[in-house]
């Protein structure tokens, strides 16, 4: 019996970004330098396959610094941490390596700079997300106000409407964030924004590729973890851009084949913390069932690379 033909659109860019790549390398190099166990505060990146692979090599994942012994190295995740965490590590004389994505660190520096200039901070982000917690934790408790929607802007209670600045989580939907920024600027005309967009290049690029791909597809799958903000945003962007069926899958075993019966085209992309091996696993699953023709939908070329911290580049 011949296989049904299927056009598979593959988004580019997709998958790992420079910040995720750097964070994983930091854990691997720390294990090489200091041996196992190396402790990691919070999942280094939001992907179970990646975390399980590092755990197999000797990484121990914990949620709080209090779960780490004083005499083993600890790594802070790519999402960033509140200032209180490295302060506590220093107080305990711990060896620690900060794997915070440099683009998240840029937002931290921005927040501090605005606060030093006497401005009250408003953060656009998702409550409880590690990156939001880390960014808000750069300043004293209560100094950063969180808004998640344009509706939140109407009720936010500020000290002085003329002394405000905003920052954003780096993994948000570009379009949703623009709506919130517009609401902030309408209510607080003097609010100061970032010099350069806080939403990172990788998030923006992956969303643009999905927007270009979605109208061509009967269905779209985003390879990524349910706790990955940027992966979940890709599903939303795909649905909004005209794809009738957009779903998040962690790997090939999660594909709902019944929901895909009768499709003639599928779009595949992946969040910034999903490794290429899982993307290939999903593509192979379609090749087993369909006569696949693959077309690339490329909207940007990425060549960003971030330096590994010096402590891991020096021997001993």
mmCIF file of C-alpha atoms in Angstrom:
data_model
loop_
_atom_site.group_PDB
_atom_site.id
_atom_site.type_symbol
_atom_site.label_atom_id
_atom_site.label_comp_id
_atom_site.label_asym_id
_atom_site.label_seq_id
_atom_site.Cartn_x
_atom_site.Cartn_y
_atom_site.Cartn_z
ATOM 1 C CA UNK A 1 0.000 0.000 0.000
ATOM 2 C CA UNK A 2 1.520 3.324 -1.039
ATOM 3 C CA UNK A 3 2.005 6.074 1.503
ATOM 4 C CA UNK A 4 -0.024 9.266 1.391
ATOM 5 C CA UNK A 5 2.044 12.237 0.143
ATOM 6 C CA UNK A 6 2.859 14.941 2.702
ATOM 7 C CA UNK A 7 4.681 18.246 2.377
ATOM 8 C CA UNK A 8 6.747 18.847 5.516
ATOM 9 C CA UNK A 9 7.684 22.482 6.061
ATOM 10 C CA UNK A 10 10.691 22.860 8.355
ATOM 11 C CA UNK A 11 11.149 26.235 10.042
ATOM 12 C CA UNK A 12 14.560 27.863 10.146
ATOM 13 C CA UNK A 13 15.764 28.992 12.548
ATOM 14 C CA UNK A 14 14.453 26.471 15.085
ATOM 15 C CA UNK A 15 15.718 24.705 18.196
ATOM 16 C CA UNK A 16 18.762 25.610 20.271
ATOM 17 C CA UNK A 17 19.741 29.262 20.651
ATOM 18 C CA UNK A 18 23.163 30.546 21.692
ATOM 19 C CA UNK A 19 22.131 31.045 25.342
ATOM 20 C CA UNK A 20 20.860 27.468 25.680
ATOM 21 C CA UNK A 21 23.905 26.054 23.890
ATOM 22 C CA UNK A 22 26.201 27.979 26.262
ATOM 23 C CA UNK A 23 24.300 26.877 29.385
ATOM 24 C CA UNK A 24 24.501 23.176 28.460
ATOM 25 C CA UNK A 25 28.225 23.514 27.660
ATOM 26 C CA UNK A 26 28.759 25.147 31.067
ATOM 27 C CA UNK A 27 27.331 22.103 32.863
ATOM 28 C CA UNK A 28 29.320 19.675 30.688
ATOM 29 C CA UNK A 29 32.577 21.610 31.184
ATOM 30 C CA UNK A 30 31.975 21.914 34.939
ATOM 31 C CA UNK A 31 31.595 18.118 35.138
ATOM 32 C CA UNK A 32 34.845 17.720 33.172
ATOM 33 C CA UNK A 33 36.689 20.197 35.403
ATOM 34 C CA UNK A 34 35.385 19.245 38.852
ATOM 35 C CA UNK A 35 33.912 15.778 38.330
ATOM 36 C CA UNK A 36 30.499 14.631 39.532
ATOM 37 C CA UNK A 37 28.402 15.692 41.245
ATOM 38 C CA UNK A 38 27.905 19.245 40.040
ATOM 39 C CA UNK A 39 24.727 20.883 41.360
ATOM 40 C CA UNK A 40 22.424 22.942 39.135
ATOM 41 C CA UNK A 41 19.864 25.302 40.650
ATOM 42 C CA UNK A 42 16.664 24.830 38.622
ATOM 43 C CA UNK A 43 16.555 23.023 35.253
ATOM 44 C CA UNK A 44 19.510 24.404 33.287
ATOM 45 C CA UNK A 45 17.100 24.825 30.337
ATOM 46 C CA UNK A 46 13.459 23.836 30.041
ATOM 47 C CA UNK A 47 13.802 20.476 28.288
ATOM 48 C CA UNK A 48 13.430 17.067 29.980
ATOM 49 C CA UNK A 49 15.587 15.237 27.405
ATOM 50 C CA UNK A 50 18.475 17.688 27.936
ATOM 51 C CA UNK A 51 18.124 17.666 31.734
ATOM 52 C CA UNK A 52 17.959 13.843 31.878
ATOM 53 C CA UNK A 53 21.078 13.603 29.687
ATOM 54 C CA UNK A 54 23.051 15.916 31.996
ATOM 55 C CA UNK A 55 21.725 14.072 35.072
ATOM 56 C CA UNK A 56 23.109 10.835 33.593
ATOM 57 C CA UNK A 57 26.527 12.527 33.367
ATOM 58 C CA UNK A 58 26.477 13.536 37.055
ATOM 59 C CA UNK A 59 24.532 16.806 37.305
ATOM 60 C CA UNK A 60 22.188 17.076 40.293
ATOM 61 C CA UNK A 61 19.213 19.386 39.744
ATOM 62 C CA UNK A 62 17.730 21.194 42.743
ATOM 63 C CA UNK A 63 15.262 24.036 43.140
ATOM 64 C CA UNK A 64 16.999 25.949 45.945
ATOM 65 C CA UNK A 65 20.588 26.702 46.940
ATOM 66 C CA UNK A 66 19.821 25.335 50.424
ATOM 67 C CA UNK A 67 19.698 21.840 48.843
ATOM 68 C CA UNK A 68 23.354 22.119 47.730
ATOM 69 C CA UNK A 69 26.373 21.127 49.880
ATOM 70 C CA UNK A 70 29.016 23.828 50.498
ATOM 71 C CA UNK A 71 31.851 21.772 49.009
ATOM 72 C CA UNK A 72 30.499 21.094 45.491
ATOM 73 C CA UNK A 73 30.180 23.528 42.564
ATOM 74 C CA UNK A 74 26.746 24.931 41.751
ATOM 75 C CA UNK A 75 25.522 26.341 38.440
ATOM 76 C CA UNK A 76 22.712 28.870 38.050
ATOM 77 C CA UNK A 77 20.321 28.175 35.163
ATOM 78 C CA UNK A 78 20.081 30.029 31.852
ATOM 79 C CA UNK A 79 16.922 31.797 33.068
ATOM 80 C CA UNK A 80 18.801 33.870 35.657
ATOM 81 C CA UNK A 81 18.459 34.133 39.440
ATOM 82 C CA UNK A 82 17.595 36.831 41.987
ATOM 83 C CA UNK A 83 20.616 38.680 43.447
ATOM 84 C CA UNK A 84 20.008 36.930 46.761
ATOM 85 C CA UNK A 85 21.171 33.597 45.272
ATOM 86 C CA UNK A 86 24.804 34.474 44.344
ATOM 87 C CA UNK A 87 24.982 36.510 47.572
ATOM 88 C CA UNK A 88 24.032 33.399 49.558
ATOM 89 C CA UNK A 89 26.557 31.292 47.607
ATOM 90 C CA UNK A 90 29.316 33.816 48.383
ATOM 91 C CA UNK A 91 28.359 33.838 52.065
ATOM 92 C CA UNK A 92 28.847 30.048 52.100
ATOM 93 C CA UNK A 93 32.165 30.283 50.166
ATOM 94 C CA UNK A 94 30.727 28.084 47.415
ATOM 95 C CA UNK A 95 32.191 27.703 43.940
ATOM 96 C CA UNK A 96 29.452 28.808 41.547
ATOM 97 C CA UNK A 97 29.105 29.446 37.826
ATOM 98 C CA UNK A 98 26.388 31.687 36.463
ATOM 99 C CA UNK A 99 24.907 30.233 33.232
ATOM 100 C CA UNK A 100 22.376 33.072 32.883
ATOM 101 C CA UNK A 101 21.871 33.860 29.202
ATOM 102 C CA UNK A 102 23.766 37.102 28.419
ATOM 103 C CA UNK A 103 20.564 38.546 26.912
ATOM 104 C CA UNK A 104 18.767 37.969 30.229
ATOM 105 C CA UNK A 105 21.728 39.516 32.073
ATOM 106 C CA UNK A 106 21.319 42.559 29.811
ATOM 107 C CA UNK A 107 17.744 42.961 31.123
ATOM 108 C CA UNK A 108 19.041 42.627 34.720
ATOM 109 C CA UNK A 109 21.591 45.408 34.123
ATOM 110 C CA UNK A 110 18.910 47.572 32.504
ATOM 111 C CA UNK A 111 16.565 47.154 35.500
ATOM 112 C CA UNK A 112 19.341 48.133 37.919
ATOM 113 C CA UNK A 113 20.349 51.132 35.795
ATOM 114 C CA UNK A 114 16.794 52.462 35.727
ATOM 115 C CA UNK A 115 16.394 51.909 39.481
ATOM 116 C CA UNK A 116 19.682 53.757 40.116
ATOM 117 C CA UNK A 117 18.232 56.670 38.106
ATOM 118 C CA UNK A 118 15.257 56.767 40.484
ATOM 119 C CA UNK A 119 12.743 55.125 38.161
ATOM 120 C CA UNK A 120 10.233 52.540 39.375
ATOM 121 C CA UNK A 121 10.345 49.351 37.295
ATOM 122 C CA UNK A 122 7.459 47.606 35.573
ATOM 123 C CA UNK A 123 8.175 44.129 34.223
ATOM 124 C CA UNK A 124 6.206 42.542 31.395
ATOM 125 C CA UNK A 125 6.366 38.810 32.023
ATOM 126 C CA UNK A 126 4.705 35.636 33.282
ATOM 127 C CA UNK A 127 4.251 35.374 37.040
ATOM 128 C CA UNK A 128 6.329 32.568 38.565
ATOM 129 C CA UNK A 129 8.478 31.952 35.469
ATOM 130 C CA UNK A 130 12.129 31.578 36.602
ATOM 131 C CA UNK A 131 13.279 34.395 34.320
ATOM 132 C CA UNK A 132 10.662 36.776 35.709
ATOM 133 C CA UNK A 133 11.536 35.779 39.283
ATOM 134 C CA UNK A 134 15.229 36.338 38.539
ATOM 135 C CA UNK A 135 14.752 39.736 36.903
ATOM 136 C CA UNK A 136 12.379 41.036 39.592
ATOM 137 C CA UNK A 137 14.874 39.748 42.169
ATOM 138 C CA UNK A 138 17.575 42.141 40.914
ATOM 139 C CA UNK A 139 15.884 44.875 42.963
ATOM 140 C CA UNK A 140 14.481 44.902 46.509
ATOM 141 C CA UNK A 141 11.120 43.197 47.142
ATOM 142 C CA UNK A 142 8.214 45.282 45.895
ATOM 143 C CA UNK A 143 10.352 47.581 43.721
ATOM 144 C CA UNK A 144 9.331 45.842 40.476
ATOM 145 C CA UNK A 145 5.675 45.702 39.433
ATOM 146 C CA UNK A 146 4.597 42.802 37.187
ATOM 147 C CA UNK A 147 2.091 43.109 34.337
ATOM 148 C CA UNK A 148 1.035 40.130 32.212
ATOM 149 C CA UNK A 149 -1.722 41.626 30.013
ATOM 150 C CA UNK A 150 -2.899 45.019 28.723
ATOM 151 C CA UNK A 151 -5.706 44.748 31.298
ATOM 152 C CA UNK A 152 -3.133 44.619 34.124
ATOM 153 C CA UNK A 153 -1.770 47.986 32.979
ATOM 154 C CA UNK A 154 -5.087 49.679 33.804
ATOM 155 C CA UNK A 155 -4.860 48.652 37.490
ATOM 156 C CA UNK A 156 -1.129 48.796 38.230
ATOM 157 C CA UNK A 157 -0.462 51.094 41.192
ATOM 158 C CA UNK A 158 2.682 53.191 40.689
ATOM 159 C CA UNK A 159 4.529 55.655 42.947
ATOM 160 C CA UNK A 160 4.911 58.381 40.334
ATOM 161 C CA UNK A 161 3.551 58.077 36.761
ATOM 162 C CA UNK A 162 6.365 60.335 35.528
ATOM 163 C CA UNK A 163 9.170 58.184 36.991
ATOM 164 C CA UNK A 164 8.715 54.781 35.359
ATOM 165 C CA UNK A 165 10.621 52.360 33.152
ATOM 166 C CA UNK A 166 9.768 48.912 31.817
ATOM 167 C CA UNK A 167 11.641 45.726 30.933
ATOM 168 C CA UNK A 168 10.317 42.456 29.500
ATOM 169 C CA UNK A 169 10.892 38.739 29.807
ATOM 170 C CA UNK A 170 13.006 37.669 26.807
ATOM 171 C CA UNK A 171 10.776 34.769 25.676
ATOM 172 C CA UNK A 172 7.402 36.482 25.183
ATOM 173 C CA UNK A 173 5.220 36.761 22.089
ATOM 174 C CA UNK A 174 6.431 39.791 20.133
ATOM 175 C CA UNK A 175 2.860 40.767 19.189
ATOM 176 C CA UNK A 176 1.378 40.321 22.671
ATOM 177 C CA UNK A 177 4.198 42.339 24.199
ATOM 178 C CA UNK A 178 3.661 45.159 21.696
ATOM 179 C CA UNK A 179 0.035 45.397 22.888
ATOM 180 C CA UNK A 180 1.142 45.647 26.532
ATOM 181 C CA UNK A 181 3.821 48.244 25.722
ATOM 182 C CA UNK A 182 1.199 50.293 23.834
ATOM 183 C CA UNK A 183 -1.087 50.160 26.900
ATOM 184 C CA UNK A 184 1.785 51.278 29.170
ATOM 185 C CA UNK A 185 2.704 54.158 26.863
ATOM 186 C CA UNK A 186 -0.943 55.251 26.624
ATOM 187 C CA UNK A 187 -1.379 55.342 30.399
ATOM 188 C CA UNK A 188 2.156 56.541 31.250
ATOM 189 C CA UNK A 189 3.403 58.711 28.343
ATOM 190 C CA UNK A 190 6.753 59.375 30.052
ATOM 191 C CA UNK A 191 7.592 55.680 30.696
ATOM 192 C CA UNK A 192 11.149 54.771 29.594
ATOM 193 C CA UNK A 193 11.657 51.635 27.488
ATOM 194 C CA UNK A 194 14.775 49.568 26.803
ATOM 195 C CA UNK A 195 17.410 50.924 24.376
ATOM 196 C CA UNK A 196 16.958 47.755 22.363
ATOM 197 C CA UNK A 197 14.061 45.297 22.402
ATOM 198 C CA UNK A 198 14.328 42.946 25.410
ATOM 199 C CA UNK A 199 12.696 40.010 23.602
ATOM 200 C CA UNK A 200 15.722 38.064 22.436
ATOM 201 C CA UNK A 201 16.779 37.552 18.816
ATOM 202 C CA UNK A 202 16.107 33.791 19.005
ATOM 203 C CA UNK A 203 12.536 34.185 20.263
ATOM 204 C CA UNK A 204 11.810 36.821 17.606
ATOM 205 C CA UNK A 205 13.407 34.783 14.791
ATOM 206 C CA UNK A 206 11.549 31.583 15.675
ATOM 207 C CA UNK A 207 8.244 33.446 15.817
ATOM 208 C CA UNK A 208 8.896 35.093 12.428
ATOM 209 C CA UNK A 209 9.656 31.691 10.848
ATOM 210 C CA UNK A 210 6.399 30.297 12.256
ATOM 211 C CA UNK A 211 4.427 33.276 10.882
ATOM 212 C CA UNK A 212 5.887 32.598 7.425
ATOM 213 C CA UNK A 213 5.237 28.848 7.637
ATOM 214 C CA UNK A 214 1.795 28.715 9.306
ATOM 215 C CA UNK A 215 -0.401 29.802 6.343
ATOM 216 C CA UNK A 216 1.094 26.989 4.201
ATOM 217 C CA UNK A 217 0.283 24.224 6.706
ATOM 218 C CA UNK A 218 -2.771 22.125 7.551
ATOM 219 C CA UNK A 219 -1.149 21.474 10.927
ATOM 220 C CA UNK A 220 1.918 22.537 12.882
ATOM 221 C CA UNK A 221 3.941 20.865 15.632
ATOM 222 C CA UNK A 222 6.287 22.689 17.986
ATOM 223 C CA UNK A 223 8.909 20.452 19.585
ATOM 224 C CA UNK A 224 9.424 21.712 23.128
ATOM 225 C CA UNK A 225 8.627 21.300 26.801
ATOM 226 C CA UNK A 226 5.326 22.347 28.411
ATOM 227 C CA UNK A 227 7.242 24.581 30.866
ATOM 228 C CA UNK A 228 9.150 26.312 28.047
ATOM 229 C CA UNK A 229 7.726 29.811 27.616
ATOM 230 C CA UNK A 230 9.185 30.408 24.152
ATOM 231 C CA UNK A 231 7.895 27.009 22.887
ATOM 232 C CA UNK A 232 4.353 27.697 24.089
ATOM 233 C CA UNK A 233 4.450 31.122 22.451
ATOM 234 C CA UNK A 234 5.329 29.442 19.111
ATOM 235 C CA UNK A 235 2.120 27.377 19.310
ATOM 236 C CA UNK A 236 0.101 30.560 19.937
ATOM 237 C CA UNK A 237 1.841 32.440 17.105
ATOM 238 C CA UNK A 238 1.197 29.547 14.691
ATOM 239 C CA UNK A 239 -2.512 29.401 15.532
ATOM 240 C CA UNK A 240 -2.832 33.172 15.214
ATOM 241 C CA UNK A 241 -0.999 33.165 11.875
ATOM 242 C CA UNK A 242 -3.598 30.892 10.310
ATOM 243 C CA UNK A 243 -2.640 27.289 11.092
ATOM 244 C CA UNK A 244 -5.831 25.400 12.030
ATOM 245 C CA UNK A 245 -4.045 22.843 14.237
ATOM 246 C CA UNK A 246 -0.973 23.865 16.258
ATOM 247 C CA UNK A 247 0.291 21.631 19.065
ATOM 248 C CA UNK A 248 3.274 21.292 21.413
ATOM 249 C CA UNK A 249 4.995 17.890 21.555
ATOM 250 C CA UNK A 250 7.987 16.913 23.670
ATOM 251 C CA UNK A 251 8.967 14.146 21.249
ATOM 252 C CA UNK A 252 7.593 11.814 18.546
ATOM 253 C CA UNK A 253 5.699 9.627 21.029
ATOM 254 C CA UNK A 254 3.430 12.593 21.868
ATOM 255 C CA UNK A 255 2.097 13.059 18.325
ATOM 256 C CA UNK A 256 -1.681 12.615 18.065
ATOM 257 C CA UNK A 257 -1.853 10.807 14.715
ATOM 258 C CA UNK A 258 -5.649 10.592 14.775
ATOM 259 C CA UNK A 259 -5.870 14.400 14.874
ATOM 260 C CA UNK A 260 -3.547 14.564 11.843
ATOM 261 C CA UNK A 261 -5.426 12.118 9.615
ATOM 262 C CA UNK A 262 -6.112 13.538 6.170
ATOM 263 C CA UNK A 263 -3.523 16.341 6.341
ATOM 264 C CA UNK A 264 -1.525 17.185 3.236
ATOM 265 C CA UNK A 265 1.034 19.503 4.843
ATOM 266 C CA UNK A 266 2.677 19.803 8.269
ATOM 267 C CA UNK A 267 4.913 22.524 9.668
ATOM 268 C CA UNK A 268 7.598 21.617 12.202
ATOM 269 C CA UNK A 269 9.593 23.939 14.423
ATOM 270 C CA UNK A 270 11.126 23.775 17.883
ATOM 271 C CA UNK A 271 11.573 25.975 20.917
ATOM 272 C CA UNK A 272 14.990 27.376 21.823
ATOM 273 C CA UNK A 273 15.716 24.615 24.363
ATOM 274 C CA UNK A 274 14.784 21.642 22.144
ATOM 275 C CA UNK A 275 17.735 19.669 20.718
ATOM 276 C CA UNK A 276 17.925 18.767 17.020
ATOM 277 C CA UNK A 277 17.849 15.032 17.859
ATOM 278 C CA UNK A 278 14.215 15.383 19.026
ATOM 279 C CA UNK A 279 13.271 17.391 15.922
ATOM 280 C CA UNK A 280 14.772 14.645 13.733
ATOM 281 C CA UNK A 281 12.882 12.013 15.732
ATOM 282 C CA UNK A 282 9.597 13.796 14.891
ATOM 283 C CA UNK A 283 10.550 14.156 11.199
ATOM 284 C CA UNK A 284 11.454 10.428 11.038
ATOM 285 C CA UNK A 285 8.067 9.525 12.533
ATOM 286 C CA UNK A 286 6.351 11.350 9.653
ATOM 287 C CA UNK A 287 8.635 9.678 7.088
ATOM 288 C CA UNK A 288 7.569 6.276 8.417
ATOM 289 C CA UNK A 289 3.902 7.062 7.810
ATOM 290 C CA UNK A 290 3.920 9.379 4.797
ATOM 291 C CA UNK A 291 5.686 9.935 1.496
ATOM 292 C CA UNK A 292 7.394 13.122 2.702
ATOM 293 C CA UNK A 293 8.641 16.040 0.623
ATOM 294 C CA UNK A 294 10.588 18.477 2.825
ATOM 295 C CA UNK A 295 10.672 22.220 2.221
ATOM 296 C CA UNK A 296 12.677 24.674 4.344
ATOM 297 C CA UNK A 297 11.055 27.934 5.430
ATOM 298 C CA UNK A 298 14.034 30.123 6.329
ATOM 299 C CA UNK A 299 13.501 33.681 7.522
ATOM 300 C CA UNK A 300 16.851 34.383 9.240
ATOM 301 C CA UNK A 301 20.354 33.004 9.627
ATOM 302 C CA UNK A 302 21.763 32.912 13.163
ATOM 303 C CA UNK A 303 25.483 33.039 13.911
ATOM 304 C CA UNK A 304 25.408 34.295 17.516
ATOM 305 C CA UNK A 305 27.820 32.733 19.997
ATOM 306 C CA UNK A 306 28.295 33.559 23.677
ATOM 307 C CA UNK A 307 31.555 33.106 25.600
ATOM 308 C CA UNK A 308 31.879 30.456 28.289
ATOM 309 C CA UNK A 309 32.789 31.929 31.740
ATOM 310 C CA UNK A 310 36.547 32.247 32.290
ATOM 311 C CA UNK A 311 36.560 29.902 35.302
ATOM 312 C CA UNK A 312 35.730 27.012 32.945
ATOM 313 C CA UNK A 313 38.193 28.064 30.246
ATOM 314 C CA UNK A 314 41.161 27.883 32.618
ATOM 315 C CA UNK A 315 42.634 24.561 33.784
ATOM 316 C CA UNK A 316 42.854 23.441 37.402
#
